[in-house]
CSV table of C-alpha atoms and ligand atoms in Angstrom, one decimal:
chain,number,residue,atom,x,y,z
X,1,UNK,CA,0.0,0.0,0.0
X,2,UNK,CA,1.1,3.1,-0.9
X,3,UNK,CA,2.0,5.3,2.3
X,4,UNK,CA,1.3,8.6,1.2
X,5,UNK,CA,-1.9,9.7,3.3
X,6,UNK,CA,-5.3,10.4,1.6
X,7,UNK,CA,-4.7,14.3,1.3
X,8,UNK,CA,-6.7,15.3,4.6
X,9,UNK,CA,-7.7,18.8,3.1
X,10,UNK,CA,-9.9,18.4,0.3
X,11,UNK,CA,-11.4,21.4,-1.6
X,12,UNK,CA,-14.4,21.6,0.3
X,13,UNK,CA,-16.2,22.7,-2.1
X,14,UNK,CA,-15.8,20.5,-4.5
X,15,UNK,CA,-16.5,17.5,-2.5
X,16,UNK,CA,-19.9,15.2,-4.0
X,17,UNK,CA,-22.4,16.0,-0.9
X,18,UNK,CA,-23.1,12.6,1.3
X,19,UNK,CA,-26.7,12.1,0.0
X,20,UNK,CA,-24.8,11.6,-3.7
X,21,UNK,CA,-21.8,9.5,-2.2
X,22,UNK,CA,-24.2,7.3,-0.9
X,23,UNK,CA,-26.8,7.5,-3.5
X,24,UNK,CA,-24.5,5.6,-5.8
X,25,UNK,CA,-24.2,2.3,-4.3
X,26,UNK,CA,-26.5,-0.7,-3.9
X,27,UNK,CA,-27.1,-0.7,-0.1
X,28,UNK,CA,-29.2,1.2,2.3
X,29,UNK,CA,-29.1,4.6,3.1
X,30,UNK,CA,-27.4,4.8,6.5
X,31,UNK,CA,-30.1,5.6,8.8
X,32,UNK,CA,-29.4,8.4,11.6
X,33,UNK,CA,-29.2,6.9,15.4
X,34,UNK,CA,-32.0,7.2,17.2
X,35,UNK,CA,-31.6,9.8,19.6
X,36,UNK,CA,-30.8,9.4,23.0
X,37,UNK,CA,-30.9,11.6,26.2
X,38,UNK,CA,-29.3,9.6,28.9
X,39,UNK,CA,-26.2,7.4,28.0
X,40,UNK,CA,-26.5,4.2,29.4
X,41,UNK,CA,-23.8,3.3,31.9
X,42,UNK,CA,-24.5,0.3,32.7
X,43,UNK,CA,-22.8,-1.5,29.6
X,44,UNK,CA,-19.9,-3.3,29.5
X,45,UNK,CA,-17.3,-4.9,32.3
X,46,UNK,CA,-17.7,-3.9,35.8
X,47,UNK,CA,-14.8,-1.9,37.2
X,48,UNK,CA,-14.1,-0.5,40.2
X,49,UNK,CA,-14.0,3.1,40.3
X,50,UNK,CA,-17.1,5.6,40.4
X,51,UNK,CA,-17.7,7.3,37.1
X,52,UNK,CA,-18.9,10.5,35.7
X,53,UNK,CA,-20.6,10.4,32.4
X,54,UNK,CA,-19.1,12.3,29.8
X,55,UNK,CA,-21.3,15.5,28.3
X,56,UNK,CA,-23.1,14.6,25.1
X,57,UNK,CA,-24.1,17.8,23.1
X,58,UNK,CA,-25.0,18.4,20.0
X,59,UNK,CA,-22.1,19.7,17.6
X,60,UNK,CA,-23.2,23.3,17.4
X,61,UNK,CA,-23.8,23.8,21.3
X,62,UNK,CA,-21.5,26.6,22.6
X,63,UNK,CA,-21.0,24.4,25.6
X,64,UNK,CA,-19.3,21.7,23.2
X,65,UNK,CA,-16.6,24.5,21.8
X,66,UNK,CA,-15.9,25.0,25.2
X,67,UNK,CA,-15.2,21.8,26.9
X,68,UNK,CA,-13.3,21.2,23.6
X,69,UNK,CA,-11.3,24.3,24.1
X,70,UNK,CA,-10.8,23.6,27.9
X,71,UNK,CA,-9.0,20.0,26.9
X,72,UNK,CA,-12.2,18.1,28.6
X,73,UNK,CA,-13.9,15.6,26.5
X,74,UNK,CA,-17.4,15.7,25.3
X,75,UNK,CA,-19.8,13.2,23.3
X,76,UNK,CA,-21.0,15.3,20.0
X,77,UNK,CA,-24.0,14.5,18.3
X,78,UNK,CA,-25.1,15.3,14.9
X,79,UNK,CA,-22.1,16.5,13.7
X,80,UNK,CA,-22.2,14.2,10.3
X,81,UNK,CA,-18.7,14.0,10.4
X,82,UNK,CA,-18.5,10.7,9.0
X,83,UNK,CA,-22.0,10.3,7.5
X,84,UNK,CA,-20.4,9.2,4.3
X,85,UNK,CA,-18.9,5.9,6.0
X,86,UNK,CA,-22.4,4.4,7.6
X,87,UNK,CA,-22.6,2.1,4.7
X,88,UNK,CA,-18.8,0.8,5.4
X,89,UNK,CA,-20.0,-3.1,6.1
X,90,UNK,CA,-17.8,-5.3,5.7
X,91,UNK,CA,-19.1,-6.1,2.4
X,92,UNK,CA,-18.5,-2.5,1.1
X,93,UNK,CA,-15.3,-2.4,2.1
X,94,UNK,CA,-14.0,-5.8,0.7
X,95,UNK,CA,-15.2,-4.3,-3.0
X,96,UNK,CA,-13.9,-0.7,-2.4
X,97,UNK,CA,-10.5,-0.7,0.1
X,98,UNK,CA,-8.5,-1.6,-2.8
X,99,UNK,CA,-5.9,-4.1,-2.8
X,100,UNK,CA,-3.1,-2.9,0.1
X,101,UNK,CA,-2.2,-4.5,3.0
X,102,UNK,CA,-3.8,-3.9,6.2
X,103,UNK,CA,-2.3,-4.8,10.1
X,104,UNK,CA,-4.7,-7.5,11.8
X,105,UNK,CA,-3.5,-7.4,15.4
X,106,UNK,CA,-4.8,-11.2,16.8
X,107,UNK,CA,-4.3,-11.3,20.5
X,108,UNK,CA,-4.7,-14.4,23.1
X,109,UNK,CA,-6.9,-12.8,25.2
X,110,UNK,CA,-9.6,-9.7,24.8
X,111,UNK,CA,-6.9,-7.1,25.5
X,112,UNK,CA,-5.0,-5.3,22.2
X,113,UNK,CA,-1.9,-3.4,24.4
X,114,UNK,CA,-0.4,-1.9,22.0
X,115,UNK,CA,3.6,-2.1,21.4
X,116,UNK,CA,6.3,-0.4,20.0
X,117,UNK,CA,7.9,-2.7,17.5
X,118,UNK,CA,11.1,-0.2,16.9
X,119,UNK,CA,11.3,-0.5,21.0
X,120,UNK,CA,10.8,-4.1,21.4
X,121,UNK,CA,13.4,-4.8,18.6
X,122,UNK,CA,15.9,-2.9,21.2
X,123,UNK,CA,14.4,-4.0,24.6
X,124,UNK,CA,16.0,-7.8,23.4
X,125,UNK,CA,13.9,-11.5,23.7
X,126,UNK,CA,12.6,-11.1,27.4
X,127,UNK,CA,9.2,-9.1,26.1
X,128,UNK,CA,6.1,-11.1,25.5
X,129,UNK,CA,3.7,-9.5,23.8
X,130,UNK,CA,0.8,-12.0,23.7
X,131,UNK,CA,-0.3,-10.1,21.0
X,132,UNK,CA,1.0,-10.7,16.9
X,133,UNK,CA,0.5,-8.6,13.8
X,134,UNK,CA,0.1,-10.6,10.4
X,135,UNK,CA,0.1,-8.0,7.6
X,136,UNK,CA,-2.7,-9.1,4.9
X,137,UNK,CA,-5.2,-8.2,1.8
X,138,UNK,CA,-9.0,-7.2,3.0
X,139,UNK,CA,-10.7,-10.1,2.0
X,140,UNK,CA,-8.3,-12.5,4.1
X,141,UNK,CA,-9.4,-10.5,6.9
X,142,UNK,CA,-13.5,-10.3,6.2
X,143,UNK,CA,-12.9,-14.2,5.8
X,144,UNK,CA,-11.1,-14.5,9.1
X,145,UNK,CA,-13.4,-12.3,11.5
X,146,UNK,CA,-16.6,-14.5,9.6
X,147,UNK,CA,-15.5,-18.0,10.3
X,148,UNK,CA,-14.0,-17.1,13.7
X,149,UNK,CA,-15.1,-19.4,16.4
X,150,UNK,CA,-14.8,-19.3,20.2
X,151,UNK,CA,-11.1,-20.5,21.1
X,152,UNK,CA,-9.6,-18.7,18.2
X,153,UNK,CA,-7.2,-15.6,18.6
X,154,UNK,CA,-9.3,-12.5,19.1
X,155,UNK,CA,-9.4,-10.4,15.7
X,156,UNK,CA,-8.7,-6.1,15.3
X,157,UNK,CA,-8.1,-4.0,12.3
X,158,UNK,CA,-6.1,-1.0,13.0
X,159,UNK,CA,-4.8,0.8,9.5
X,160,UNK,CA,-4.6,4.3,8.8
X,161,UNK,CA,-6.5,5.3,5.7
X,162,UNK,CA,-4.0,5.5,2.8
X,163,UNK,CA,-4.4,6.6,-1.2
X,164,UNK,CA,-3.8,2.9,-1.6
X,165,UNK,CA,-7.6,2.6,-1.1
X,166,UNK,CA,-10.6,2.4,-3.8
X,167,UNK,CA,-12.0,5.4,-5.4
X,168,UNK,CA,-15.5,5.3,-3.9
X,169,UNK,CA,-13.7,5.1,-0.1
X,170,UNK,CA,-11.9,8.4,-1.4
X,171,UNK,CA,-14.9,9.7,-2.3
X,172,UNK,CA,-16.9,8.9,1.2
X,173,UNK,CA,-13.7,10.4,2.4
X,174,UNK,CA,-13.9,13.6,0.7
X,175,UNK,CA,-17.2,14.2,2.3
X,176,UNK,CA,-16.9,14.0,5.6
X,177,UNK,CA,-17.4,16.9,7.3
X,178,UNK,CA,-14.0,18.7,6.9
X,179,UNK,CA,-15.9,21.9,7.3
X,180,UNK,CA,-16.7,21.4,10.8
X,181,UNK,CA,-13.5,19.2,12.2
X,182,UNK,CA,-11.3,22.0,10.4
X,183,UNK,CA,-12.5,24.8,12.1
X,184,UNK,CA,-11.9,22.9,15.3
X,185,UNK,CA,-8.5,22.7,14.3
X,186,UNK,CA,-8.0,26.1,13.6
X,187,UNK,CA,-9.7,27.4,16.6
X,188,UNK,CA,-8.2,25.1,18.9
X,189,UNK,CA,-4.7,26.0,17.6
X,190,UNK,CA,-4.0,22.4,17.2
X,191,UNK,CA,-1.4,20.8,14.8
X,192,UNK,CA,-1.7,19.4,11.2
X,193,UNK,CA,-4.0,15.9,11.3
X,194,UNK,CA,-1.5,13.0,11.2
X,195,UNK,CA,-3.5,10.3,10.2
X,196,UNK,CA,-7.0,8.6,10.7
X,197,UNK,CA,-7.0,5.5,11.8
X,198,UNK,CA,-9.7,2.8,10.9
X,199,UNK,CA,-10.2,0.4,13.9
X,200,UNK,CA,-12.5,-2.9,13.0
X,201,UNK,CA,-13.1,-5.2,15.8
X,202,UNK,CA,-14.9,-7.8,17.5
X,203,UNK,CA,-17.5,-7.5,20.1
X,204,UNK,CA,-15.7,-7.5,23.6
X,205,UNK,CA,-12.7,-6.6,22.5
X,206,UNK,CA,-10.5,-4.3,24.3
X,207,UNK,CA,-8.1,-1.8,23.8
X,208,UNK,CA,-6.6,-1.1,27.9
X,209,UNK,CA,-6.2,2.1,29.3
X,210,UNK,CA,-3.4,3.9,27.2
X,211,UNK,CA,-3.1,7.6,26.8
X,212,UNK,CA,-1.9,9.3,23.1
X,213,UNK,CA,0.2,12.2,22.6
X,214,UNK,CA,-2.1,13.7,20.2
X,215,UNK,CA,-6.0,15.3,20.1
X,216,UNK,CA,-8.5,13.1,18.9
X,217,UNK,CA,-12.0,13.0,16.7
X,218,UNK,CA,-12.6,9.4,17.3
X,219,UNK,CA,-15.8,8.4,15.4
X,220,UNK,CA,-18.4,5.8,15.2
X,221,UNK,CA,-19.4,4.0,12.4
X,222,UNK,CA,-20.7,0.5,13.5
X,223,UNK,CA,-21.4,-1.4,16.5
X,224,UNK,CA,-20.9,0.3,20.3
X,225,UNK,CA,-18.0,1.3,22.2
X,226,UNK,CA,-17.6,2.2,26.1
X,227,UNK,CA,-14.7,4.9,26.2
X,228,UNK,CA,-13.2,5.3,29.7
X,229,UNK,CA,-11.5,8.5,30.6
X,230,UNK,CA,-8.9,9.9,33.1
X,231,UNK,CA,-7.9,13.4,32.8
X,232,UNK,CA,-3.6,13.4,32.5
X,233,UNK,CA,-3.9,14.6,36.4
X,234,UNK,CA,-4.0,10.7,37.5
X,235,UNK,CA,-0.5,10.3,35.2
X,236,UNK,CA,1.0,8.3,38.3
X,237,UNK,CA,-2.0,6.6,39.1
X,238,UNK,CA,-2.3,4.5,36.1
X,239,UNK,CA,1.9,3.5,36.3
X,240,UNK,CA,2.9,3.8,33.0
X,241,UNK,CA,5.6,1.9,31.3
X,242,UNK,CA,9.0,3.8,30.8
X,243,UNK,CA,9.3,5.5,27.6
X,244,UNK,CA,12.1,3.3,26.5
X,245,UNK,CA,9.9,0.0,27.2
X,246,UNK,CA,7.7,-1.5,24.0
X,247,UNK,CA,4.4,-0.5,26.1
X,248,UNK,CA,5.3,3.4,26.1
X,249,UNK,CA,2.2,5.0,27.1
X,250,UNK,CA,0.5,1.9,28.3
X,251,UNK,CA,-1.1,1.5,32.0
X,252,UNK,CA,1.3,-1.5,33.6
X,253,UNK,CA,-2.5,-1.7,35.1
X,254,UNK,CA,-5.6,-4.7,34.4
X,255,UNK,CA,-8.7,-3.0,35.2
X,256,UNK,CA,-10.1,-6.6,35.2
X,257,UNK,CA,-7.7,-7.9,37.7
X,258,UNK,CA,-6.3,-4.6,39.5
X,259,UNK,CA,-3.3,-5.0,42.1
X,260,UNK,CA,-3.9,-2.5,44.7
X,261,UNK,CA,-0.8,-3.3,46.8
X,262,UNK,CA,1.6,-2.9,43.5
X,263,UNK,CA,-0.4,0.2,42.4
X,264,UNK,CA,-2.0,2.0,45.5
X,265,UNK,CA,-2.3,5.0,43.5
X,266,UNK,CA,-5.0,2.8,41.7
X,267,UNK,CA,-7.7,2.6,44.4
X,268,UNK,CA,-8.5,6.5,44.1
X,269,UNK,CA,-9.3,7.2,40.4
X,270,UNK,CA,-12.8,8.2,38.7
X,271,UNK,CA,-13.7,7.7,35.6
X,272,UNK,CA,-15.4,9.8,32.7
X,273,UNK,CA,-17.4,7.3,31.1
X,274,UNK,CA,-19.8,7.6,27.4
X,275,UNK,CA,-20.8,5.0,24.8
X,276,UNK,CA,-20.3,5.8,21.7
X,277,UNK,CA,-22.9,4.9,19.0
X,278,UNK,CA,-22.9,5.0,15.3
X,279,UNK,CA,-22.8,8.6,14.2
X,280,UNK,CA,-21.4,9.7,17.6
X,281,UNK,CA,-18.3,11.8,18.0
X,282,UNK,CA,-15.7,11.4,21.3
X,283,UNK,CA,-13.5,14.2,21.7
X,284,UNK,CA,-10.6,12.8,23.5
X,285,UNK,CA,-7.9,15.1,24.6
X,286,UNK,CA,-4.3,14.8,24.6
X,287,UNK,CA,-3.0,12.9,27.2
X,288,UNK,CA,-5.7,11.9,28.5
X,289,UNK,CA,-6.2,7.9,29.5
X,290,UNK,CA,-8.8,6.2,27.9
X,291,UNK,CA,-9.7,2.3,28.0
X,292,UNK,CA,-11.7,1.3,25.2
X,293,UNK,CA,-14.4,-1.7,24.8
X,294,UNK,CA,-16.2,-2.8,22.3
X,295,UNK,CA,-19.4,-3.9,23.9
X,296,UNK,CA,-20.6,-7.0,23.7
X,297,UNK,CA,-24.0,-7.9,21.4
X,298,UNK,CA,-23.7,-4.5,19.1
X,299,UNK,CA,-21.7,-6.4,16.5
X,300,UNK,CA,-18.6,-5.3,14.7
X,301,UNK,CA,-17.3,-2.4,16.1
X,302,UNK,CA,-16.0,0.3,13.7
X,303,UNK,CA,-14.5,3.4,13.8
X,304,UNK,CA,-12.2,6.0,12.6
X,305,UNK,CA,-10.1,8.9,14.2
X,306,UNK,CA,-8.6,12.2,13.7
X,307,UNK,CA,-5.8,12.3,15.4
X,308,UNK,CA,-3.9,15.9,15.6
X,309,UNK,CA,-0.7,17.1,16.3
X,310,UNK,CA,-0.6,19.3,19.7
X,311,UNK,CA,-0.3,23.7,18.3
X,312,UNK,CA,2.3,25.4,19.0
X,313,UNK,CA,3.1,26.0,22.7
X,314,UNK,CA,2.6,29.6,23.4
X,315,UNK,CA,3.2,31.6,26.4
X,316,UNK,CA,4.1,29.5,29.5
X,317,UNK,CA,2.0,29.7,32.1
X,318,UNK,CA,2.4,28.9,35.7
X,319,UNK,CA,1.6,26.5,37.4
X,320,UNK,CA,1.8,24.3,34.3
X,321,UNK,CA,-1.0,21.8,33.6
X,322,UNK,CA,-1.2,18.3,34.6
X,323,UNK,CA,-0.4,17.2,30.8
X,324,UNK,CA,2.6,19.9,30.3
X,325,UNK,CA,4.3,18.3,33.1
X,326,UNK,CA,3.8,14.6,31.8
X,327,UNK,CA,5.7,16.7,28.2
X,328,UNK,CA,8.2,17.2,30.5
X,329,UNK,CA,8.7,14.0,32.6
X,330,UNK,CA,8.0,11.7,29.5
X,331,UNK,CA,11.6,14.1,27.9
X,332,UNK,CA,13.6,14.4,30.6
X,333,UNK,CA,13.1,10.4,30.9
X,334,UNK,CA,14.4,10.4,27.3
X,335,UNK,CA,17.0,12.6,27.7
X,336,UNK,CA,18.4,10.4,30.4
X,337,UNK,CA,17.6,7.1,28.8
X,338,UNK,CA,19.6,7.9,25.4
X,339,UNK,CA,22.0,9.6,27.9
X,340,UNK,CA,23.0,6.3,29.4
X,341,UNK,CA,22.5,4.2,26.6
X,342,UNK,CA,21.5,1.4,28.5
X,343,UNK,CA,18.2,1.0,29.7
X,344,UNK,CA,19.3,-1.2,32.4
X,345,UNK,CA,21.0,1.8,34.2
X,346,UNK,CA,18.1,4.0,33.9
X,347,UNK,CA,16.7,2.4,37.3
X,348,UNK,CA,19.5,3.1,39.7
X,349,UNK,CA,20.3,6.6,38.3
X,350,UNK,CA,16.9,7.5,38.7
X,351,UNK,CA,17.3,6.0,42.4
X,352,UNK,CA,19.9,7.7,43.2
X,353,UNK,CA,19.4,10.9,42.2
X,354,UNK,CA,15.6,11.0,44.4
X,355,UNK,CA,15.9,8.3,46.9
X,356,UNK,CA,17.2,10.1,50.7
X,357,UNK,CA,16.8,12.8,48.6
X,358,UNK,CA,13.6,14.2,46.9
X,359,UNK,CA,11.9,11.1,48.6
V,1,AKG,O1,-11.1,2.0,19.4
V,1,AKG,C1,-10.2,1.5,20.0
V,1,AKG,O2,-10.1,0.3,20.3
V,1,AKG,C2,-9.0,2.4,20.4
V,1,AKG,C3,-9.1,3.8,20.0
V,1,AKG,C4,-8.0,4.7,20.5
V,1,AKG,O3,-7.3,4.3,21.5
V,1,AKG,C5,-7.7,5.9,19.9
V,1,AKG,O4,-8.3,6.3,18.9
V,1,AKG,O5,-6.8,6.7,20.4
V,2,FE2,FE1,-5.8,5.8,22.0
């Protein structure tokens, strides 16, 4: 597959309007969700922690621009942002992704943690993963997540959008909503968009509590989702990986299994909690955590995000923000890391230079 990106800034005006996109092909047109006033919380695996539900306004409501603005996520309705990709089943998508290569992740249990494969190629042999990327044509994939049966590896799609893909995909593309999502850009200051990611998944799978170093639009196309969020204010309470280690920016946490005594930290945290339906929105800040399910009985779970580089910095302003300080922890644990050139000697310099000291 080609890796040039899609170009993420069509000529707006130009674009074919949704009703036309869709117009042109053999399936239904996508109906909008039925609207809801209440999410329901009650979906999903049982954790812990007390939860907050996460605002859900519609698109155009002051009060959404800003929570946005503010770095706080929000649930946005109605904003038709990917209107042009409700008709994405799976059959659509075997005729029109075209005929690149897309990552299946297959994992032995529900969870998809994520890992660095630049960083587990340095971190040597003693890494297990429990979790394998096979590299394959659509199709394979369609034919795989179909005949799968209970005892088999759990299946997830995650591939950014390329040019590689069909011309009627390019053309659902082109009219989403880029009227909307870039004026969000431009008044939130953020960065260019990096990439859109298309995640395809089974019911009950799980992607664990992780946090990003860039804004995202994540969207809904099919099936349900339970997002869990922690603002970047419990960074220590969710014990991150080091940044040199595969799982950079991964919880060393199970919220299914959680180890109190190991993480104390752990027992105090409180979620922000929405589900996310086909046609819904999620804004999820940078740095924020967020845990992921796709909920069980909604079918294949679909979606696609916007992910955005973080603006330029600006004036510094004290006291700094809870994320701004996790900038600054996650660099100077680079700098020191590279400095030593081994990660095994990050551990006691670290040591020494707080313990009987700062501690
Ligand atoms: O949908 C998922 O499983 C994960 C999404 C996610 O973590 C993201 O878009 O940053
Ligand atoms: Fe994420």
């Amino acid at each position: 597959m080609a890796d040039k990106k899609v170009n993420p800034k069509p000529k707006v005006n130009e674009n074919p309007t949704p009703m036309s996109a869709k117009s042109e092909r053999n399936e239904p047109a996508a109906s909008q969700p039925p609207k809801r006033i209440e999410p329901a919380l009650t979906a999903g695996r049982k954790r812990f922690f007390p939860t907050e539900a996460i605002p859900r306004l519609h698109y155009n409501d002051p009060k959404a621009n800003e929570l946005i603005s503010q770095e706080r996520p929000v649930v946005l309705t109605e904003s038709n942002l990917v209107t042009t990709a409700m008709g994405w089943s799976l059959d659509f998508l075997k005729i029109n992704l075209g005929e690149g290569y897309f990552s299946v992740y297959f994992s032995d249990t529900d969870k998809f943690r994520y890992f660095d494969e630049k960083k587990r190629k340095d971190f040597g042999d003693d890494f297990l993963v429990g979790l394998e990327r096979k590299d394959m044509k659509f199709p394979e994939f369609v034919e795989l997540i179909r005949n799968w049966k209970e005892g088999d590896k759990r299946i997830y799609l995650q591939q950014a959008l390329t040019d590689g893909v069909g011309k009627r995909i390019v053309i659902d593309f082109l009219g989403f909503n880029w009227n909307w999502i870039n004026d969000q850009q431009k008044r939130n200051n953020w960065g260019q968009l990096t990439s859109n990611l298309l995640f395809i998944g089974q019911e009950g799978n799980i992607t664990p509590v992780h946090y990003d170093e860039q804004q995202n639009f994540f969207a809904q196309i099919s099936g349900k989702k339970k997002c869990t969020l922690f603002p970047p204010e419990n960074f220590d309470s969710f014990y991150p990986y080091p940044v040199h280690h595969p799982h950079d920016r991964q919880s060393q946490v199970d919220l299914d299994n959680p180890d109190f005594e190991k993480f104390p930290k752990l027992s105090s945290i409180k979620g922000h909690e929405a589900i996310v339906e086909p046609g819904d929105v999620l804004y999820i800040p940078m740095y924020w955590w967020h845990e992921i399910e796709s909920l069980a009985d909604s079918g294949i779970a679909t979606s696609i995000n916007f992910w955005y580089k973080a603006g330029p910095t600006g004036k510094i302003e004290y006291p700094l923000k809870a994320h701004q300080k996790v900038a600054m922890m996650r660099n100077i644990e680079k700098m020191i890391t590279e400095a030593l050139n081994n990660y095994e000697e990050v551990t006691p310099f670290m040591q020494s230079m707080v313990l009987g000291r700062y501690s």
